[in-house]
Amino acid sequence: MLVLGIETSCDETAAALVEWSAFAPHATLTGSVSAPGDSAGRVWNTRSNVVASQVDIHREWGGVVPELASRQHVRDICGVVERALADGGAGWNDVDAIAVTQGPGLVGSLLVGVAFAKAAAWALDRPLVGVNHLAGHIESIWLEHGSIALPAVVLVVSGGHTSLYLVQREGEYTLLGRTRDDAAGEAYDKVAKLLGLGYPGGPIIDRLAREGNDVAIRWPGTRLTNPDRNAPERDGRFDFSFSGLKTAVLRHVRHRQAELGVEQLPQNEIVDLAASFQRRVVETLIDRTFAAARWHGAQSIGIAGGVSANSRLRKEALAKSGRSEIPVYIPDIKLSTDNAAMIAAAGLRQLAAGRLATADLNAAASLQL
Ligand code: KG4
Ligand code: ZN
């Protein structure tokens, strides 16, 4: 089963070919097979994974401009899909099904992928599946690592989302907690913008933080104990909040700018701020994820989404994994940030479950998982 995945939810036009083979010998003459697979013994194989980033276009504006993003998706989508087919050594007729991100995301961006995927599925007469972008991030863990011990707690942490899910069975996700305001990646991007560092802020702060003192500034942390007013049925203890931290950084920066009478803070202050900000964010993400894992008796932890590319988060999660004897799985960086291989993987799950889209599939900006 060869699936073409298409992802256009934000500022990356992406296409990928992922294969799910029914043949997965558990042992060969030389030993066991290391290829990733799921518990049904099927092997996932990424044949191609093409991403055209628009970051150079949006950098000039300090963030993603939705109208520019959708126009660029229109320009790039055909070439990106053709490249994914060529890289994967496949032609259109080899594609067995098409999986496309339906939401959440920027509606104008999503529409480009959805319209393209519908047209291709119709022309090829192949099944189509509409994928939730967050399911894609979650499945990037299985795509990279194969079957992991269940139940698992998965943290999806990106520019738009910071959510914890319980996975009791492969392909089924229960929301345990989420941010009540900003996503962690959004906090990174806003702090970087405030410091005049450029866009996207995550990788820049990650790099600068390595040169700074991470205890230079003590930032407030937020632990929520009350239920979310917008979702009172859910226990709120595994929720996140990053807007208070963002405001504290804003106040600190404004105060120092006034004190020094400068626009741009000196480099030594910037690196200390980056290091201590990053420490606070990473501590919060790790504490809450491990607490949720303990509470739900998880056998493993997964961390996915753009912010899982963060060097401190990766290092500390793996160190804590060793101390607490719970395995932690994080996909490779090219599967952490937005890509279409993860969408194809989540699409394969839906195909296996028979959840197909119909011709009236539409983009959904705030699709829930
Ligand atoms: O998953 P993603 O590519 O797109 C969304 O679905 O949002 O995540 C993008 C986010 C951005 O906020 C970016 O600043 C952040 O991931 N990011 C990082 C790092 N690399 C990307 N944040 C912290 N450290 C990084 N190394
Ligand atoms: Zn994403």
mmCIF file of C-alpha atoms and ligand atoms in Angstrom:
data_model
loop_
_atom_site.group_PDB
_atom_site.id
_atom_site.type_symbol
_atom_site.label_atom_id
_atom_site.label_comp_id
_atom_site.label_asym_id
_atom_site.label_seq_id
_atom_site.Cartn_x
_atom_site.Cartn_y
_atom_site.Cartn_z
ATOM 1 C CA MET A 1 0.000 0.000 0.000
ATOM 2 C CA LEU A 2 1.677 3.191 -1.220
ATOM 3 C CA VAL A 3 0.213 6.450 0.094
ATOM 4 C CA LEU A 4 0.886 9.941 -1.187
ATOM 5 C CA GLY A 5 0.739 12.396 1.719
ATOM 6 C CA ILE A 6 0.103 16.108 1.177
ATOM 7 C CA GLU A 7 0.562 18.814 3.816
ATOM 8 C CA THR A 8 -0.155 22.540 3.362
ATOM 9 C CA SER A 9 -1.548 23.593 6.749
ATOM 10 C CA CYS A 10 0.826 26.503 7.393
ATOM 11 C CA ASP A 11 3.953 27.700 5.618
ATOM 12 C CA GLU A 12 5.400 24.449 4.289
ATOM 13 C CA THR A 13 4.279 22.816 1.060
ATOM 14 C CA ALA A 14 5.057 19.135 1.558
ATOM 15 C CA ALA A 15 4.492 15.816 -0.198
ATOM 16 C CA ALA A 16 5.746 12.334 0.649
ATOM 17 C CA LEU A 17 5.373 8.716 -0.319
ATOM 18 C CA VAL A 18 5.012 6.228 2.527
ATOM 19 C CA GLU A 19 4.561 2.540 2.027
ATOM 20 C CA TRP A 20 2.992 0.124 4.440
ATOM 21 C CA SER A 21 3.937 -3.374 3.567
ATOM 22 C CA ALA A 22 1.979 -6.405 4.679
ATOM 23 C CA PHE A 23 5.164 -8.435 4.769
ATOM 24 C CA ALA A 24 7.203 -7.953 7.883
ATOM 25 C CA PRO A 25 9.340 -10.913 8.765
ATOM 26 C CA HIS A 26 10.033 -10.638 12.492
ATOM 27 C CA ALA A 27 13.222 -12.597 12.165
ATOM 28 C CA THR A 28 15.634 -13.101 9.324
ATOM 29 C CA LEU A 29 18.477 -15.527 8.949
ATOM 30 C CA THR A 30 20.776 -12.932 10.466
ATOM 31 C CA GLY A 31 18.553 -11.866 13.358
ATOM 32 C CA SER A 32 15.606 -9.625 13.941
ATOM 33 C CA VAL A 33 14.401 -6.965 11.558
ATOM 34 C CA SER A 34 15.004 -3.424 12.682
ATOM 35 C CA ALA A 35 12.705 -1.676 10.222
ATOM 36 C CA PRO A 36 9.952 0.244 11.942
ATOM 37 C CA GLY A 37 6.589 -1.460 11.984
ATOM 38 C CA ASP A 38 3.416 -1.469 14.023
ATOM 39 C CA SER A 39 2.156 -4.170 16.346
ATOM 40 C CA ALA A 40 0.419 -5.916 13.460
ATOM 41 C CA GLY A 41 3.901 -6.536 12.100
ATOM 42 C CA ARG A 42 3.574 -4.315 9.056
ATOM 43 C CA VAL A 43 6.550 -2.270 7.969
ATOM 44 C CA TRP A 44 6.438 1.470 7.303
ATOM 45 C CA ASN A 45 8.809 2.704 4.671
ATOM 46 C CA THR A 46 9.286 6.374 3.771
ATOM 47 C CA ARG A 47 10.111 6.388 0.058
ATOM 48 C CA SER A 48 10.306 10.178 -0.235
ATOM 49 C CA ASN A 49 9.730 13.247 1.914
ATOM 50 C CA VAL A 50 9.810 16.639 0.161
ATOM 51 C CA VAL A 51 9.304 19.963 1.972
ATOM 52 C CA ALA A 52 9.299 23.391 0.302
ATOM 53 C CA SER A 53 9.614 25.912 3.112
ATOM 54 C CA GLN A 54 8.244 29.436 2.723
ATOM 55 C CA VAL A 55 10.215 30.739 5.657
ATOM 56 C CA ASP A 56 12.242 33.186 3.550
ATOM 57 C CA ILE A 57 9.018 34.830 2.343
ATOM 58 C CA HIS A 58 7.489 35.228 5.807
ATOM 59 C CA ARG A 59 10.703 36.204 7.595
ATOM 60 C CA GLU A 60 10.461 39.677 6.095
ATOM 61 C CA TRP A 61 7.116 40.145 7.903
ATOM 62 C CA GLY A 62 8.174 38.583 11.204
ATOM 63 C CA GLY A 63 5.597 35.783 10.972
ATOM 64 C CA VAL A 64 3.386 33.822 8.607
ATOM 65 C CA VAL A 65 1.202 36.027 6.381
ATOM 66 C CA PRO A 66 -1.791 33.794 5.512
ATOM 67 C CA GLU A 67 -2.520 35.311 2.104
ATOM 68 C CA LEU A 68 1.103 35.018 0.992
ATOM 69 C CA ALA A 69 1.212 31.454 2.311
ATOM 70 C CA SER A 70 -1.766 30.241 0.280
ATOM 71 C CA ARG A 71 -0.508 31.907 -2.900
ATOM 72 C CA GLN A 72 2.880 30.247 -2.470
ATOM 73 C CA HIS A 73 1.261 26.833 -1.883
ATOM 74 C CA VAL A 74 -0.529 27.231 -5.221
ATOM 75 C CA ARG A 75 2.802 27.944 -6.905
ATOM 76 C CA ASP A 76 4.652 25.056 -5.255
ATOM 77 C CA ILE A 77 2.209 22.185 -4.907
ATOM 78 C CA CYS A 78 2.566 20.594 -8.371
ATOM 79 C CA GLY A 79 6.350 20.678 -8.330
ATOM 80 C CA VAL A 80 6.562 19.362 -4.765
ATOM 81 C CA VAL A 81 4.259 16.412 -5.512
ATOM 82 C CA GLU A 82 6.104 15.595 -8.736
ATOM 83 C CA ARG A 83 9.372 15.684 -6.854
ATOM 84 C CA ALA A 84 8.001 13.354 -4.152
ATOM 85 C CA LEU A 85 6.927 10.876 -6.851
ATOM 86 C CA ALA A 86 10.294 11.085 -8.613
ATOM 87 C CA ASP A 87 12.319 10.770 -5.376
ATOM 88 C CA GLY A 88 10.247 7.739 -4.418
ATOM 89 C CA GLY A 89 10.742 6.121 -7.810
ATOM 90 C CA ALA A 90 6.994 6.041 -8.424
ATOM 91 C CA GLY A 91 4.549 7.236 -11.034
ATOM 92 C CA TRP A 92 0.992 8.430 -10.459
ATOM 93 C CA ASN A 93 -0.331 4.946 -11.188
ATOM 94 C CA ASP A 94 1.705 3.420 -8.363
ATOM 95 C CA VAL A 95 -0.112 5.553 -5.790
ATOM 96 C CA ASP A 96 -2.740 3.460 -3.973
ATOM 97 C CA ALA A 97 -4.300 6.237 -1.901
ATOM 98 C CA ILE A 98 -3.947 9.934 -1.088
ATOM 99 C CA ALA A 99 -3.853 11.430 2.418
ATOM 100 C CA VAL A 100 -4.156 15.175 2.919
ATOM 101 C CA THR A 101 -4.122 17.460 5.954
ATOM 102 C CA GLN A 102 -7.698 18.650 6.471
ATOM 103 C CA GLY A 103 -6.946 20.830 9.542
ATOM 104 C CA PRO A 104 -6.252 22.471 11.889
ATOM 105 C CA GLY A 105 -4.311 25.280 10.225
ATOM 106 C CA LEU A 106 -4.702 28.328 8.022
ATOM 107 C CA VAL A 107 -7.824 27.749 5.990
ATOM 108 C CA GLY A 108 -6.490 29.298 2.779
ATOM 109 C CA SER A 109 -3.350 27.158 2.997
ATOM 110 C CA LEU A 110 -5.258 23.982 3.829
ATOM 111 C CA LEU A 111 -7.605 24.517 0.887
ATOM 112 C CA VAL A 112 -4.745 24.290 -1.604
ATOM 113 C CA GLY A 113 -3.749 20.832 -0.391
ATOM 114 C CA VAL A 114 -7.327 19.621 -0.024
ATOM 115 C CA ALA A 115 -8.333 20.793 -3.519
ATOM 116 C CA PHE A 116 -5.201 19.270 -5.057
ATOM 117 C CA ALA A 117 -5.691 15.954 -3.242
ATOM 118 C CA LYS A 118 -9.356 15.727 -4.183
ATOM 119 C CA ALA A 119 -8.593 16.398 -7.836
ATOM 120 C CA ALA A 120 -5.772 13.811 -7.860
ATOM 121 C CA ALA A 121 -7.868 11.166 -6.083
ATOM 122 C CA TRP A 122 -10.726 11.761 -8.476
ATOM 123 C CA ALA A 123 -8.514 11.646 -11.581
ATOM 124 C CA LEU A 124 -6.724 8.469 -10.417
ATOM 125 C CA ASP A 125 -9.863 6.901 -8.960
ATOM 126 C CA ARG A 126 -8.081 6.172 -5.690
ATOM 127 C CA PRO A 127 -9.303 6.490 -2.077
ATOM 128 C CA LEU A 128 -8.784 9.781 -0.258
ATOM 129 C CA VAL A 129 -8.356 10.351 3.477
ATOM 130 C CA GLY A 130 -8.532 13.654 5.355
ATOM 131 C CA VAL A 131 -5.946 13.735 8.143
ATOM 132 C CA ASN A 132 -5.825 15.797 11.322
ATOM 133 C CA HIS A 133 -2.444 17.581 11.381
ATOM 134 C CA LEU A 134 -1.950 16.630 15.056
ATOM 135 C CA ALA A 135 -2.587 12.946 14.304
ATOM 136 C CA GLY A 136 0.204 13.345 11.743
ATOM 137 C CA HIS A 137 2.594 14.699 14.385
ATOM 138 C CA ILE A 138 1.668 11.820 16.723
ATOM 139 C CA GLU A 139 2.183 9.202 13.992
ATOM 140 C CA SER A 140 5.639 10.619 13.184
ATOM 141 C CA ILE A 141 6.727 8.727 16.327
ATOM 142 C CA TRP A 142 5.481 5.398 14.975
ATOM 143 C CA LEU A 143 6.831 6.159 11.522
ATOM 144 C CA GLU A 144 10.288 6.645 12.981
ATOM 145 C CA HIS A 145 10.344 4.127 15.818
ATOM 146 C CA GLY A 146 7.776 1.508 14.851
ATOM 147 C CA SER A 147 5.711 -0.113 17.528
ATOM 148 C CA ILE A 148 6.192 1.380 21.015
ATOM 149 C CA ALA A 149 4.890 0.025 24.335
ATOM 150 C CA LEU A 150 1.312 1.087 25.109
ATOM 151 C CA PRO A 151 -0.312 2.896 26.727
ATOM 152 C CA ALA A 152 1.823 5.839 25.659
ATOM 153 C CA VAL A 153 1.585 9.513 26.558
ATOM 154 C CA VAL A 154 2.434 11.745 23.590
ATOM 155 C CA LEU A 155 3.298 15.445 23.784
ATOM 156 C CA VAL A 156 2.600 17.361 20.568
ATOM 157 C CA VAL A 157 4.432 20.651 20.838
ATOM 158 C CA SER A 158 4.556 23.007 17.872
ATOM 159 C CA GLY A 159 3.964 26.572 16.762
ATOM 160 C CA GLY A 160 0.197 26.142 16.954
ATOM 161 C CA HIS A 161 -0.271 23.435 19.605
ATOM 162 C CA THR A 162 0.911 22.128 22.930
ATOM 163 C CA SER A 163 -1.189 19.079 23.794
ATOM 164 C CA LEU A 164 -0.859 15.796 25.644
ATOM 165 C CA TYR A 165 -2.553 12.651 24.358
ATOM 166 C CA LEU A 166 -2.994 9.177 25.735
ATOM 167 C CA VAL A 167 -2.578 6.438 23.122
ATOM 168 C CA GLN A 168 -4.024 3.180 24.409
ATOM 169 C CA ARG A 169 -4.328 1.589 20.984
ATOM 170 C CA GLU A 170 -2.427 2.508 17.851
ATOM 171 C CA GLY A 171 -4.253 5.178 15.891
ATOM 172 C CA GLU A 172 -6.552 6.178 18.803
ATOM 173 C CA TYR A 173 -5.827 9.347 20.746
ATOM 174 C CA THR A 174 -7.421 10.748 23.932
ATOM 175 C CA LEU A 175 -6.747 14.385 24.847
ATOM 176 C CA LEU A 176 -5.283 14.698 28.357
ATOM 177 C CA GLY A 177 -4.332 18.367 28.352
ATOM 178 C CA ARG A 178 -3.501 21.311 26.165
ATOM 179 C CA THR A 179 -2.413 24.900 26.338
ATOM 180 C CA ARG A 180 -5.059 27.357 27.439
ATOM 181 C CA ASP A 181 -3.384 30.225 25.601
ATOM 182 C CA ASP A 182 -0.131 30.290 23.596
ATOM 183 C CA ALA A 183 1.585 27.214 22.202
ATOM 184 C CA ALA A 184 5.195 26.685 23.310
ATOM 185 C CA GLY A 185 6.496 27.321 19.769
ATOM 186 C CA GLU A 186 4.441 30.494 19.597
ATOM 187 C CA ALA A 187 6.070 31.679 22.858
ATOM 188 C CA TYR A 188 9.497 30.998 21.316
ATOM 189 C CA ASP A 189 8.546 32.915 18.170
ATOM 190 C CA LYS A 190 7.117 35.878 20.095
ATOM 191 C CA VAL A 191 10.080 36.146 22.471
ATOM 192 C CA ALA A 192 12.488 36.038 19.518
ATOM 193 C CA LYS A 193 10.506 38.773 17.783
ATOM 194 C CA LEU A 194 10.550 40.889 20.920
ATOM 195 C CA LEU A 195 14.326 40.573 21.100
ATOM 196 C CA GLY A 196 14.643 41.454 17.407
ATOM 197 C CA LEU A 197 16.140 38.051 16.599
ATOM 198 C CA GLY A 198 14.137 37.079 13.528
ATOM 199 C CA TYR A 199 11.725 34.340 12.513
ATOM 200 C CA PRO A 200 11.107 31.513 13.273
ATOM 201 C CA GLY A 201 12.310 32.070 16.818
ATOM 202 C CA GLY A 202 12.595 28.487 18.061
ATOM 203 C CA PRO A 203 15.813 27.476 16.331
ATOM 204 C CA ILE A 204 17.391 30.920 16.938
ATOM 205 C CA ILE A 205 16.703 30.902 20.693
ATOM 206 C CA ASP A 206 17.792 27.257 20.867
ATOM 207 C CA ARG A 207 21.151 28.221 19.344
ATOM 208 C CA LEU A 208 21.695 31.367 21.469
ATOM 209 C CA ALA A 209 20.663 29.544 24.658
ATOM 210 C CA ARG A 210 23.740 27.332 24.418
ATOM 211 C CA GLU A 211 25.943 30.386 25.141
ATOM 212 C CA GLY A 212 23.871 31.752 28.038
ATOM 213 C CA ASN A 213 23.458 31.208 31.758
ATOM 214 C CA ASP A 214 20.176 29.353 32.254
ATOM 215 C CA VAL A 215 19.704 30.517 35.859
ATOM 216 C CA ALA A 216 20.417 34.186 35.115
ATOM 217 C CA ILE A 217 16.732 35.123 35.297
ATOM 218 C CA ARG A 218 14.079 33.297 37.303
ATOM 219 C CA TRP A 219 10.907 33.251 35.257
ATOM 220 C CA PRO A 220 7.489 32.426 36.667
ATOM 221 C CA GLY A 221 6.117 28.967 36.027
ATOM 222 C CA THR A 222 2.435 28.133 35.679
ATOM 223 C CA ARG A 223 0.834 25.035 37.102
ATOM 224 C CA LEU A 224 -2.886 24.856 36.448
ATOM 225 C CA THR A 225 -5.058 22.896 38.823
ATOM 226 C CA ASN A 226 -8.538 24.132 37.928
ATOM 227 C CA PRO A 227 -10.525 22.781 34.964
ATOM 228 C CA ASP A 228 -10.565 24.759 31.734
ATOM 229 C CA ARG A 229 -13.729 26.885 31.558
ATOM 230 C CA ASN A 230 -14.031 25.956 27.884
ATOM 231 C CA ALA A 231 -13.782 22.242 28.618
ATOM 232 C CA PRO A 232 -15.063 21.729 32.197
ATOM 233 C CA GLU A 233 -15.473 17.973 31.722
ATOM 234 C CA ARG A 234 -11.718 17.533 31.383
ATOM 235 C CA ASP A 235 -9.452 17.496 34.419
ATOM 236 C CA GLY A 236 -7.245 20.566 33.869
ATOM 237 C CA ARG A 237 -4.118 19.433 35.697
ATOM 238 C CA PHE A 238 -2.233 18.465 32.544
ATOM 239 C CA ASP A 239 -2.957 21.754 30.777
ATOM 240 C CA PHE A 240 -0.268 24.293 29.865
ATOM 241 C CA SER A 241 -0.122 28.086 29.820
ATOM 242 C CA PHE A 242 2.694 30.112 28.288
ATOM 243 C CA SER A 243 1.205 33.596 28.031
ATOM 244 C CA GLY A 244 2.305 34.563 31.568
ATOM 245 C CA LEU A 245 5.902 33.676 30.767
ATOM 246 C CA LYS A 246 5.707 35.623 27.509
ATOM 247 C CA THR A 247 4.394 38.688 29.367
ATOM 248 C CA ALA A 248 7.118 38.364 32.010
ATOM 249 C CA VAL A 249 9.750 38.355 29.248
ATOM 250 C CA LEU A 250 8.105 41.383 27.624
ATOM 251 C CA ARG A 251 8.137 43.320 30.925
ATOM 252 C CA HIS A 252 11.744 42.387 31.623
ATOM 253 C CA VAL A 253 12.888 43.428 28.139
ATOM 254 C CA ARG A 254 11.001 46.755 28.239
ATOM 255 C CA HIS A 255 12.408 47.477 31.696
ATOM 256 C CA ARG A 256 16.007 46.744 30.634
ATOM 257 C CA GLN A 257 15.611 48.738 27.398
ATOM 258 C CA ALA A 258 14.455 51.752 29.428
ATOM 259 C CA GLU A 259 17.171 51.300 32.040
ATOM 260 C CA LEU A 260 19.937 51.089 29.445
ATOM 261 C CA GLY A 261 18.302 53.578 27.052
ATOM 262 C CA VAL A 262 18.728 51.156 24.119
ATOM 263 C CA GLU A 263 16.496 49.355 21.598
ATOM 264 C CA GLN A 264 18.673 46.278 21.256
ATOM 265 C CA LEU A 265 19.825 44.636 24.488
ATOM 266 C CA PRO A 266 23.501 43.649 24.700
ATOM 267 C CA GLN A 267 24.339 40.175 23.431
ATOM 268 C CA ASN A 268 25.284 38.799 26.864
ATOM 269 C CA GLU A 269 21.834 39.696 28.209
ATOM 270 C CA ILE A 270 20.139 38.185 25.167
ATOM 271 C CA VAL A 271 21.895 34.835 25.515
ATOM 272 C CA ASP A 272 21.133 34.691 29.268
ATOM 273 C CA LEU A 273 17.511 35.538 28.592
ATOM 274 C CA ALA A 274 17.327 32.883 25.849
ATOM 275 C CA ALA A 275 18.916 30.234 28.089
ATOM 276 C CA SER A 276 16.717 30.916 31.108
ATOM 277 C CA PHE A 277 13.553 31.216 28.987
ATOM 278 C CA GLN A 278 14.343 27.914 27.283
ATOM 279 C CA ARG A 279 15.040 26.262 30.628
ATOM 280 C CA ARG A 280 11.623 27.321 31.939
ATOM 281 C CA VAL A 281 9.741 26.139 28.823
ATOM 282 C CA VAL A 282 11.546 22.798 28.666
ATOM 283 C CA GLU A 283 11.103 22.157 32.400
ATOM 284 C CA THR A 284 7.378 22.800 32.110
ATOM 285 C CA LEU A 285 6.950 20.546 29.075
ATOM 286 C CA ILE A 286 8.928 17.698 30.606
ATOM 287 C CA ASP A 287 7.407 17.897 34.088
ATOM 288 C CA ARG A 288 3.850 17.860 32.810
ATOM 289 C CA THR A 289 4.497 15.080 30.288
ATOM 290 C CA PHE A 290 6.168 12.776 32.800
ATOM 291 C CA ALA A 291 3.482 13.567 35.405
ATOM 292 C CA ALA A 292 0.766 12.593 32.893
ATOM 293 C CA ALA A 293 2.680 9.416 32.039
ATOM 294 C CA ARG A 294 2.937 8.438 35.712
ATOM 295 C CA TRP A 295 -0.705 9.236 36.375
ATOM 296 C CA HIS A 296 -1.896 7.125 33.438
ATOM 297 C CA GLY A 297 0.570 4.280 33.945
ATOM 298 C CA ALA A 298 2.138 4.870 30.532
ATOM 299 C CA GLN A 299 4.719 2.372 29.297
ATOM 300 C CA SER A 300 6.333 4.920 27.005
ATOM 301 C CA ILE A 301 6.417 8.615 26.130
ATOM 302 C CA GLY A 302 6.483 10.223 22.685
ATOM 303 C CA ILE A 303 7.388 13.831 21.876
ATOM 304 C CA ALA A 304 6.545 15.260 18.450
ATOM 305 C CA GLY A 305 5.973 18.574 16.642
ATOM 306 C CA GLY A 306 8.306 21.409 15.652
ATOM 307 C CA VAL A 307 9.475 22.240 19.181
ATOM 308 C CA SER A 308 10.595 18.613 19.658
ATOM 309 C CA ALA A 309 13.523 19.655 17.432
ATOM 310 C CA ASN A 310 14.748 21.668 20.443
ATOM 311 C CA SER A 311 18.143 20.470 21.617
ATOM 312 C CA ARG A 312 17.516 20.991 25.339
ATOM 313 C CA LEU A 313 14.113 19.322 25.217
ATOM 314 C CA ARG A 314 15.575 16.289 23.453
ATOM 315 C CA LYS A 315 18.519 16.025 25.833
ATOM 316 C CA GLU A 316 16.535 16.467 29.035
ATOM 317 C CA ALA A 317 13.689 14.194 27.981
ATOM 318 C CA LEU A 318 16.150 11.409 27.215
ATOM 319 C CA ALA A 319 18.047 12.007 30.472
ATOM 320 C CA LYS A 320 14.826 11.876 32.480
ATOM 321 C CA SER A 321 13.816 8.780 30.554
ATOM 322 C CA GLY A 322 16.938 7.068 31.882
ATOM 323 C CA ARG A 323 16.308 8.207 35.467
ATOM 324 C CA SER A 324 12.631 7.275 35.499
ATOM 325 C CA GLU A 325 12.998 4.107 33.429
ATOM 326 C CA ILE A 326 10.297 5.027 30.970
ATOM 327 C CA PRO A 327 11.360 4.981 27.321
ATOM 328 C CA VAL A 328 11.036 8.284 25.438
ATOM 329 C CA TYR A 329 10.658 8.363 21.648
ATOM 330 C CA ILE A 330 11.301 11.502 19.600
ATOM 331 C CA PRO A 331 11.320 11.476 15.797
ATOM 332 C CA ASP A 332 14.277 12.655 13.777
ATOM 333 C CA ILE A 333 14.286 16.446 13.198
ATOM 334 C CA LYS A 334 13.039 16.153 9.608
ATOM 335 C CA LEU A 335 9.936 14.375 10.940
ATOM 336 C CA SER A 336 9.547 16.782 13.907
ATOM 337 C CA THR A 337 8.796 19.907 11.913
ATOM 338 C CA ASP A 338 5.929 19.948 9.424
ATOM 339 C CA ASN A 339 6.206 17.305 6.715
ATOM 340 C CA ALA A 340 3.938 15.086 4.646
ATOM 341 C CA ALA A 341 5.423 11.691 5.571
ATOM 342 C CA MET A 342 3.671 11.956 8.942
ATOM 343 C CA ILE A 343 0.410 12.810 7.148
ATOM 344 C CA ALA A 344 0.775 9.736 4.927
ATOM 345 C CA ALA A 345 1.447 7.613 8.052
ATOM 346 C CA ALA A 346 -1.674 8.915 9.824
ATOM 347 C CA GLY A 347 -3.554 8.418 6.533
ATOM 348 C CA LEU A 348 -2.471 4.783 6.431
ATOM 349 C CA ARG A 349 -3.962 4.253 9.886
ATOM 350 C CA GLN A 350 -7.247 5.715 8.693
ATOM 351 C CA LEU A 351 -7.221 3.628 5.541
ATOM 352 C CA ALA A 352 -6.684 0.515 7.640
ATOM 353 C CA ALA A 353 -9.655 1.546 9.783
ATOM 354 C CA GLY A 354 -11.747 2.253 6.659
ATOM 355 C CA ARG A 355 -12.215 5.941 7.481
ATOM 356 C CA LEU A 356 -12.272 7.364 3.960
ATOM 357 C CA ALA A 357 -13.135 10.887 2.848
ATOM 358 C CA THR A 358 -15.900 11.688 0.404
ATOM 359 C CA ALA A 359 -15.889 14.166 -2.466
ATOM 360 C CA ASP A 360 -17.206 16.914 -0.176
ATOM 361 C CA LEU A 361 -14.072 16.882 2.040
ATOM 362 C CA ASN A 362 -13.374 20.458 3.093
ATOM 363 C CA ALA A 363 -10.563 22.260 4.900
ATOM 364 C CA ALA A 364 -11.309 22.828 8.610
ATOM 365 C CA ALA A 365 -9.257 25.554 10.303
ATOM 366 C CA SER A 366 -10.006 24.398 13.847
ATOM 367 C CA LEU A 367 -10.436 20.656 13.438
ATOM 368 C CA GLN A 368 -10.389 18.830 16.799
ATOM 369 C CA LEU A 369 -8.560 15.564 17.313
HETATM 370 O O1 KG4 B 1 5.299 21.584 13.847
HETATM 371 P P1 KG4 B 1 5.748 22.866 13.221
HETATM 372 O O2 KG4 B 1 6.752 22.780 12.095
HETATM 373 O O3 KG4 B 1 4.537 23.705 12.719
HETATM 374 C C1 KG4 B 1 3.331 23.766 13.419
HETATM 375 O O4 KG4 B 1 2.522 22.825 13.306
HETATM 376 O O5 KG4 B 1 3.181 24.764 14.172
HETATM 377 O O6 KG4 B 1 6.356 23.758 14.413
HETATM 378 C C2 KG4 B 1 6.893 25.028 14.177
HETATM 379 C C3 KG4 B 1 7.323 25.608 15.517
HETATM 380 C C4 KG4 B 1 7.753 27.073 15.437
HETATM 381 O O7 KG4 B 1 7.126 27.793 16.475
HETATM 382 C C5 KG4 B 1 9.258 27.010 15.663
HETATM 383 O O8 KG4 B 1 9.797 28.177 16.280
HETATM 384 C C6 KG4 B 1 9.376 25.794 16.555
HETATM 385 O O9 KG4 B 1 8.449 24.876 16.037
HETATM 386 N N1 KG4 B 1 10.729 25.217 16.541
HETATM 387 C C7 KG4 B 1 11.522 25.176 17.626
HETATM 388 C C8 KG4 B 1 12.753 24.622 17.201
HETATM 389 N N2 KG4 B 1 12.643 24.322 15.868
HETATM 390 C C9 KG4 B 1 11.384 24.687 15.491
HETATM 391 N N3 KG4 B 1 11.319 25.577 18.901
HETATM 392 C C10 KG4 B 1 12.323 25.430 19.769
HETATM 393 N N4 KG4 B 1 13.529 24.923 19.432
HETATM 394 C C11 KG4 B 1 13.786 24.497 18.172
HETATM 395 N N5 KG4 B 1 14.972 23.991 17.866
HETATM 396 ZN ZN ZN B 2 2.826 21.027 12.755
#
